[in-house]
PDB file of C-alpha atoms in Angstrom:
ATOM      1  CA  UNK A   1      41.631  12.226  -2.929  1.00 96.00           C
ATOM      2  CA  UNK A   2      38.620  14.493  -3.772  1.00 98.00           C
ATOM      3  CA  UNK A   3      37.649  17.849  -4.431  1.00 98.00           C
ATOM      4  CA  UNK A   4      33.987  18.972  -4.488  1.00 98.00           C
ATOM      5  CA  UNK A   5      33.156  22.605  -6.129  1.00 98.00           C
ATOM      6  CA  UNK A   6      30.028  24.299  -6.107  1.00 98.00           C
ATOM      7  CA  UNK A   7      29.144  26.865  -9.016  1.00 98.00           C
ATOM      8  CA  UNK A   8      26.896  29.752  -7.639  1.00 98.00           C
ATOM      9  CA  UNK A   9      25.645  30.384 -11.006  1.00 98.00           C
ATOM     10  CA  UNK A  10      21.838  30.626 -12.385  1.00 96.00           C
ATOM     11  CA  UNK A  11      22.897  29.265 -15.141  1.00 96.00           C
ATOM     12  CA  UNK A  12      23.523  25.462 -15.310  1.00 97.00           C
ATOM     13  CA  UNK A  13      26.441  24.294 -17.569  1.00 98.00           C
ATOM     14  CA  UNK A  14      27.015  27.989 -17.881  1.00 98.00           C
ATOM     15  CA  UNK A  15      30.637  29.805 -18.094  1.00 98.00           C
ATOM     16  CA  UNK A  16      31.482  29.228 -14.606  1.00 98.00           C
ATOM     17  CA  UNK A  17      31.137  25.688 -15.008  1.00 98.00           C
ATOM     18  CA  UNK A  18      32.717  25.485 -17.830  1.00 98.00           C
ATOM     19  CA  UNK A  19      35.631  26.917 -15.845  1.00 98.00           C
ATOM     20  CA  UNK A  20      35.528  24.538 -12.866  1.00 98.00           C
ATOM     21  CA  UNK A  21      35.723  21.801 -15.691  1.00 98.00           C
ATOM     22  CA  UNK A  22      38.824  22.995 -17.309  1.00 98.00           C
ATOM     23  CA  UNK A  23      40.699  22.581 -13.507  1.00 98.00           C
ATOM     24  CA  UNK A  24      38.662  19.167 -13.013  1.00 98.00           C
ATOM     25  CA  UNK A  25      40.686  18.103 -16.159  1.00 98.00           C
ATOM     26  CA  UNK A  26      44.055  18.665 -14.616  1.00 98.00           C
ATOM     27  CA  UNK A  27      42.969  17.631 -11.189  1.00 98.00           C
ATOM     28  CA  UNK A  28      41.885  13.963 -12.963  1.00 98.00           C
ATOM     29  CA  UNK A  29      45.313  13.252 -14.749  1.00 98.00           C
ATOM     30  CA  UNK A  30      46.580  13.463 -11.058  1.00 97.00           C
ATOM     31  CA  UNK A  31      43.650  10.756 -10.245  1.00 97.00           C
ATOM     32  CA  UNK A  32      41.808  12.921  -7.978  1.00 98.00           C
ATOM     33  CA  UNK A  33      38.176  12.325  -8.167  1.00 98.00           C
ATOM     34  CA  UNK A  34      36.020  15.347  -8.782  1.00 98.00           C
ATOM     35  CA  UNK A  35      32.428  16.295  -8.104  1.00 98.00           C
ATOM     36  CA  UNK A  36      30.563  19.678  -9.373  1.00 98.00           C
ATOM     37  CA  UNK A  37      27.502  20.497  -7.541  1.00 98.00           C
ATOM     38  CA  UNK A  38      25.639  23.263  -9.640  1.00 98.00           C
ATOM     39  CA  UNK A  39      23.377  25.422  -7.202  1.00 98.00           C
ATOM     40  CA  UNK A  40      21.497  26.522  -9.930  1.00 96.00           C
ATOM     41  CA  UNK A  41      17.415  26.384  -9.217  1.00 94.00           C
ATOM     42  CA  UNK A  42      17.946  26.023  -5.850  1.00 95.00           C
ATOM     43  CA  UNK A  43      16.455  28.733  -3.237  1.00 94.00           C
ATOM     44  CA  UNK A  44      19.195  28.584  -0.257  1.00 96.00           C
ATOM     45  CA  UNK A  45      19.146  31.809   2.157  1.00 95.00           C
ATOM     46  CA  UNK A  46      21.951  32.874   4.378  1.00 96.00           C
ATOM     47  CA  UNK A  47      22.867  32.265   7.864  1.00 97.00           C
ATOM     48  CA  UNK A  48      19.981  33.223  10.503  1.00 96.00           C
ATOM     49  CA  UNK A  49      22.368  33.886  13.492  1.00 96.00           C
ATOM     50  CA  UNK A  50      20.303  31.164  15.727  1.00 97.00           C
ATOM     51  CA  UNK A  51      23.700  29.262  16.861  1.00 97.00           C
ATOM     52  CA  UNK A  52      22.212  26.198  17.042  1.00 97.00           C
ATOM     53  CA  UNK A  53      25.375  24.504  15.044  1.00 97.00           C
ATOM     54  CA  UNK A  54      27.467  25.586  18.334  1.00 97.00           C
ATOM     55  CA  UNK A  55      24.666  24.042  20.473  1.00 97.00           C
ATOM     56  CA  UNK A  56      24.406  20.493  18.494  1.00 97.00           C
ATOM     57  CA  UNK A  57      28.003  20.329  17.235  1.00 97.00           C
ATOM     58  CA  UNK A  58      26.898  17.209  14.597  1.00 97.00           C
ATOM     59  CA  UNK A  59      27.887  19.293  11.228  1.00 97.00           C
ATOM     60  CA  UNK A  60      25.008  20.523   9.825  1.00 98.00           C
ATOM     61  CA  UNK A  61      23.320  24.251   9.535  1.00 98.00           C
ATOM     62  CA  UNK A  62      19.552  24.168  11.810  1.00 97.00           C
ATOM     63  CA  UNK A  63      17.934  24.883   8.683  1.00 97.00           C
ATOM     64  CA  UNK A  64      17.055  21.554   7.072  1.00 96.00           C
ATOM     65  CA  UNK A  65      14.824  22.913   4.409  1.00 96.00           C
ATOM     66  CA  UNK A  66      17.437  23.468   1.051  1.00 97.00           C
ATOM     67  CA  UNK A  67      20.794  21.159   0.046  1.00 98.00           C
ATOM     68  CA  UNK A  68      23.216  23.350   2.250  1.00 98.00           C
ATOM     69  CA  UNK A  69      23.407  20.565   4.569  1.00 98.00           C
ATOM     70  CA  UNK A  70      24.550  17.799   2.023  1.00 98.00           C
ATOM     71  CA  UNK A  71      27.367  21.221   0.639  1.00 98.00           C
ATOM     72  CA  UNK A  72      28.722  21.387   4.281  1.00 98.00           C
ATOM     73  CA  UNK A  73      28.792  17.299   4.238  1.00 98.00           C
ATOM     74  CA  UNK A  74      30.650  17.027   0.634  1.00 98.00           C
ATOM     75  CA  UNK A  75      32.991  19.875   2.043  1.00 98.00           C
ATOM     76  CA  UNK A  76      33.411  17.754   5.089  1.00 98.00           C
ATOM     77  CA  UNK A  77      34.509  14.815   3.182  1.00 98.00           C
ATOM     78  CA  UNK A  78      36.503  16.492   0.433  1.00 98.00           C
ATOM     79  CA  UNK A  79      40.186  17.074   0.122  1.00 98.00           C
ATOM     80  CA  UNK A  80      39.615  20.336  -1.603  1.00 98.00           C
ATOM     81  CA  UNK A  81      36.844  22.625  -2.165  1.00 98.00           C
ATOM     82  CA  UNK A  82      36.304  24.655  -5.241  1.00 99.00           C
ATOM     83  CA  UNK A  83      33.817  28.012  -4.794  1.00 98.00           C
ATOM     84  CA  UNK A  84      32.755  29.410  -7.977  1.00 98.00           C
ATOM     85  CA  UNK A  85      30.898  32.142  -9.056  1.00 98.00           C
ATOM     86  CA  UNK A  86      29.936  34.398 -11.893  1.00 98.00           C
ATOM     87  CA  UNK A  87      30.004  38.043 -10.856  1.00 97.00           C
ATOM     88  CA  UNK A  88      26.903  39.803  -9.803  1.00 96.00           C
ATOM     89  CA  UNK A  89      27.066  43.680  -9.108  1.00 95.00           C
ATOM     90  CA  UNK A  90      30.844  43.366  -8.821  1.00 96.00           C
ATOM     91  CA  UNK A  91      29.990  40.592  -6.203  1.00 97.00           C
ATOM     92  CA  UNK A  92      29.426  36.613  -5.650  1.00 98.00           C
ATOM     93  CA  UNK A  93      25.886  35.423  -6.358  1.00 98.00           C
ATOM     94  CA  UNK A  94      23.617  35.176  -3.445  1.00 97.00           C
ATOM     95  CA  UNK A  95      23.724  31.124  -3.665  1.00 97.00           C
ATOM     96  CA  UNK A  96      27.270  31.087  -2.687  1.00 98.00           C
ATOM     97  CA  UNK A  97      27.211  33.603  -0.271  1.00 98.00           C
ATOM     98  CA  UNK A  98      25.037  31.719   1.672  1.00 98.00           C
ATOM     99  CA  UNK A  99      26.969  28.517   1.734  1.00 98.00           C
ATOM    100  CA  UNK A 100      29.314  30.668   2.640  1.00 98.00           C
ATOM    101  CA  UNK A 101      27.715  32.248   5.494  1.00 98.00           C
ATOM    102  CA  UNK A 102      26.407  28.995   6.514  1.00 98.00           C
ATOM    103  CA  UNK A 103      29.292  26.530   5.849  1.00 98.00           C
ATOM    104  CA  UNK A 104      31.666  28.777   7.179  1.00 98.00           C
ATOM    105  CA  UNK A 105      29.817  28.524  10.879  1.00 98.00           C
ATOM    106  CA  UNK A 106      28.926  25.386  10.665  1.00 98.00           C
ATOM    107  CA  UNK A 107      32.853  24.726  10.346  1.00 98.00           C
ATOM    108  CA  UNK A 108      33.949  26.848  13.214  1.00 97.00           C
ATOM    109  CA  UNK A 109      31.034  25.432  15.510  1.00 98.00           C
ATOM    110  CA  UNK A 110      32.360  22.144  15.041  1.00 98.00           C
ATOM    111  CA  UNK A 111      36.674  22.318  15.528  1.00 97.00           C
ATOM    112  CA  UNK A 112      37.080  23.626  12.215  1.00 98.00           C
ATOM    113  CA  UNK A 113      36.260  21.387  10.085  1.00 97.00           C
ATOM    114  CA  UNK A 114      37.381  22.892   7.137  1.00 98.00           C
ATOM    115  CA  UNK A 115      40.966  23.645   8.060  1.00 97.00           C
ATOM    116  CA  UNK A 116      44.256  22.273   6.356  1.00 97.00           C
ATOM    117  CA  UNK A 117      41.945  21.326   3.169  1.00 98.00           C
ATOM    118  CA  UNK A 118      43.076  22.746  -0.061  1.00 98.00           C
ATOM    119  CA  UNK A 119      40.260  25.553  -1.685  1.00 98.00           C
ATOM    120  CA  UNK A 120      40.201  27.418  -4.431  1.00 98.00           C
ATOM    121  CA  UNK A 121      37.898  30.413  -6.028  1.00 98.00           C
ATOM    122  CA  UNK A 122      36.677  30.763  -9.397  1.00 98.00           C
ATOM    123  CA  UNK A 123      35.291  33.689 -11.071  1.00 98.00           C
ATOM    124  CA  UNK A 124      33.784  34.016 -14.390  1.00 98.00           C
ATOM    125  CA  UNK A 125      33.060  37.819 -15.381  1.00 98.00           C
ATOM    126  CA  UNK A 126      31.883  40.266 -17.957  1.00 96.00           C
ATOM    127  CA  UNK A 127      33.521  42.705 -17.668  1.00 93.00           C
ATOM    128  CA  UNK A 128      34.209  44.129 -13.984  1.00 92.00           C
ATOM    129  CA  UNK A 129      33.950  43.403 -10.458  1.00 94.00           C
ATOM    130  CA  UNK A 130      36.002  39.953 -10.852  1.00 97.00           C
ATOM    131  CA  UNK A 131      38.722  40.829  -8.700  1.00 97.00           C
ATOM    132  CA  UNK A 132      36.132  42.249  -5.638  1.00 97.00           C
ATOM    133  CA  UNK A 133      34.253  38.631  -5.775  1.00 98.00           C
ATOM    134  CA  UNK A 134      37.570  36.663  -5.923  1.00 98.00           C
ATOM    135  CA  UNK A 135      38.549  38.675  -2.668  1.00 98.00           C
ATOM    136  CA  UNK A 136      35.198  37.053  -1.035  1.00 97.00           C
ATOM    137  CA  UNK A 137      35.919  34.116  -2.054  1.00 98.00           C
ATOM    138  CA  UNK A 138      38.957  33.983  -0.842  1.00 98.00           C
ATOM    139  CA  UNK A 139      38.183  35.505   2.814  1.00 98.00           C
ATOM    140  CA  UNK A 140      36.179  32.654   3.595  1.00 98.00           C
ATOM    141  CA  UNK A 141      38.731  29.936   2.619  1.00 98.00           C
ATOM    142  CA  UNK A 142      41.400  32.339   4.413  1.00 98.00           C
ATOM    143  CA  UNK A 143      39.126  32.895   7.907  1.00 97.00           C
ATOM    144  CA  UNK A 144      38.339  28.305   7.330  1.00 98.00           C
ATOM    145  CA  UNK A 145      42.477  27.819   7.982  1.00 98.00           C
ATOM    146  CA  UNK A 146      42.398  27.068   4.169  1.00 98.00           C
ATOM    147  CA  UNK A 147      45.188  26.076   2.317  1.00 98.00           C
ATOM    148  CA  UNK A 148      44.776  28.356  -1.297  1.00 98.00           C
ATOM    149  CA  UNK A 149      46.975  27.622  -4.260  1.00 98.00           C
ATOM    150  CA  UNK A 150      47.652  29.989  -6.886  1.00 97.00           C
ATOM    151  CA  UNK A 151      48.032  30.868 -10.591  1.00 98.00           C
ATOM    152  CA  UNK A 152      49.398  32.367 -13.376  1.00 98.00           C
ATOM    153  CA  UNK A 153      46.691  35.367 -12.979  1.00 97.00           C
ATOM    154  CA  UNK A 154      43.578  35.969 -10.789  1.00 97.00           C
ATOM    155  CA  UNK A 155      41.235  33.080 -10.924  1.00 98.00           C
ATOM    156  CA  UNK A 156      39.273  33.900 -13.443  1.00 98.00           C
ATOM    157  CA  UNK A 157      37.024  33.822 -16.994  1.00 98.00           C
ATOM    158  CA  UNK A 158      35.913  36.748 -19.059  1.00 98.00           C
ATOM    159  CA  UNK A 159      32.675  35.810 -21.103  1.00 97.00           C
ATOM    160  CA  UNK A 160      29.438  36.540 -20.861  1.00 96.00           C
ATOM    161  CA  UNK A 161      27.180  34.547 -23.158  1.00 97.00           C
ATOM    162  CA  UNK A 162      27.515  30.357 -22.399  1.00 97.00           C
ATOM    163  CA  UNK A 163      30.793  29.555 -23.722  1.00 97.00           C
ATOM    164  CA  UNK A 164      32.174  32.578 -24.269  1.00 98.00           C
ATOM    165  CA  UNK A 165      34.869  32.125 -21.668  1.00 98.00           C
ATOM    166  CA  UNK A 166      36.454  29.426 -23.910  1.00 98.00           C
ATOM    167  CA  UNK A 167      37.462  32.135 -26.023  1.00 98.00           C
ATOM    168  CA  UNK A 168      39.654  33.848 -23.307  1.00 98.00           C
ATOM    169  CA  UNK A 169      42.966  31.984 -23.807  1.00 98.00           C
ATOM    170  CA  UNK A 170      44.588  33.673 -20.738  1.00 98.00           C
ATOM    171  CA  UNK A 171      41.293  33.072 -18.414  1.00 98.00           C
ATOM    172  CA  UNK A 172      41.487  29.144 -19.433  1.00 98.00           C
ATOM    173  CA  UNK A 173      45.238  28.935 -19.583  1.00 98.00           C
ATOM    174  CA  UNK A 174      44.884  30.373 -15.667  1.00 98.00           C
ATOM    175  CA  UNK A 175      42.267  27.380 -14.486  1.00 98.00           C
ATOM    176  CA  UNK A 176      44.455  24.653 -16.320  1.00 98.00           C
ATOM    177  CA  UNK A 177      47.552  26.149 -13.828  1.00 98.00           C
ATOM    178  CA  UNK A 178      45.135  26.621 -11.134  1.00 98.00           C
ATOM    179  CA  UNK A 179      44.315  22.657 -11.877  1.00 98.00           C
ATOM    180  CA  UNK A 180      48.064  21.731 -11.851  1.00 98.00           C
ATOM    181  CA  UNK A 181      48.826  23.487  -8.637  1.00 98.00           C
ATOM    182  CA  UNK A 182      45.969  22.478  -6.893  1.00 98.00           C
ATOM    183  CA  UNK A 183      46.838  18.691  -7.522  1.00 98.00           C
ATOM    184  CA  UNK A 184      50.182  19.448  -6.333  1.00 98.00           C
ATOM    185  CA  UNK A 185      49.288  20.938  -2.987  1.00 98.00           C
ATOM    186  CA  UNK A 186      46.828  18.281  -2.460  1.00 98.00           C
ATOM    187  CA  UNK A 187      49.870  15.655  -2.574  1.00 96.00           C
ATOM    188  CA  UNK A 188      51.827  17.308  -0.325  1.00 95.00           C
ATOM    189  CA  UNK A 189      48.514  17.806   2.172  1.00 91.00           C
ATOM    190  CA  UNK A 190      48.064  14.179   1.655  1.00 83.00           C
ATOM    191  CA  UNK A 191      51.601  13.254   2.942  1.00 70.00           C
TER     192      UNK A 191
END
């Protein structure tokens, strides 16, 4: 089994990676390989509403020209997909709302290629806004026929400066849980 997640952050090896790590370490004393692809650097854009993906049905977004293509292909191949995202404006960064955008219609152009796998959204945070960027998040694994484990609290990290999230006990304690349940679900998906 694998699961793939993709941190939205500017900031490589920032706090939201450092939070995708701490559920990679549960998820790998199940055995389940893990893959984090950081977005940071990269200049995607969102969706451009041409519908090609419903005319070629082979997987991939008709913009070739950034790595959403080779997102929507790890997605593809994973077991479960990890979205996470430090908050912007009380909001997910622009990077992963536009793998959003364009995973998410890529998926539904081609027999929903996204349903039944396990996916789970990460939010590190400041201060406030967490709770509104988890909900988006969470909408497009919801709307993908997702399968979403839970916690013991919202999925997320307080901190702002790199590392800082490592400090919040309760945010860390929530993405070791969030780790656990994940590599449950994903062996009862697997059965």
């Amino acid at each position: 089994m694998k699961v793939v997640a993709f941190s939205g952050s500017a900031r490589k090896d920032g706090n939201t990676a450092i939070l995708v790590r701490q559920v990679f370490a549960e998820l790998q004393k199940d055995g389940i390989e893990t893959e984090l692809v950081q977005l940071a650097g990269e200049r995607l854009r969102g969706c451009i509403a041409c519908y090609q993906c419903w005319q070629t049905k082979d997987g991939t977004c008709a913009v070739k020209d950034d790595c959403i293509n080779d997102c929507i292909g790890k997605m593809a191949a994973a077991d479960g997909v990890i979205l996470a995202s430090p908050t912007y404006f009380a909001d997910i960064t622009a990077e992963i709302k536009a793998l959003i955008d364009r995973a998410g219609m890529v998926a539904r152009a081609n027999d929903h290629l996204l349903r039944r796998k396990v996916g789970a959204g990460i939010i590190a945070v400041r201060r406030g806004g967490a709770i509104h960027a988890f909900d988006s998040l969470n909408h497009f694994f919801l709307i993908s026929q997702m399968i979403v484990p839970g916690s013991i609290y919202w999925n997320l990290g307080i901190g702002r400066e790199i590392g800082e999230v490592e400090s919040d006990e309760e945010g860390m304690r929530t993405m070791q849980v969030l780790g656990e349940n994940m590599a449950w679900l994903l062996g009862r998906v697997a059965k």
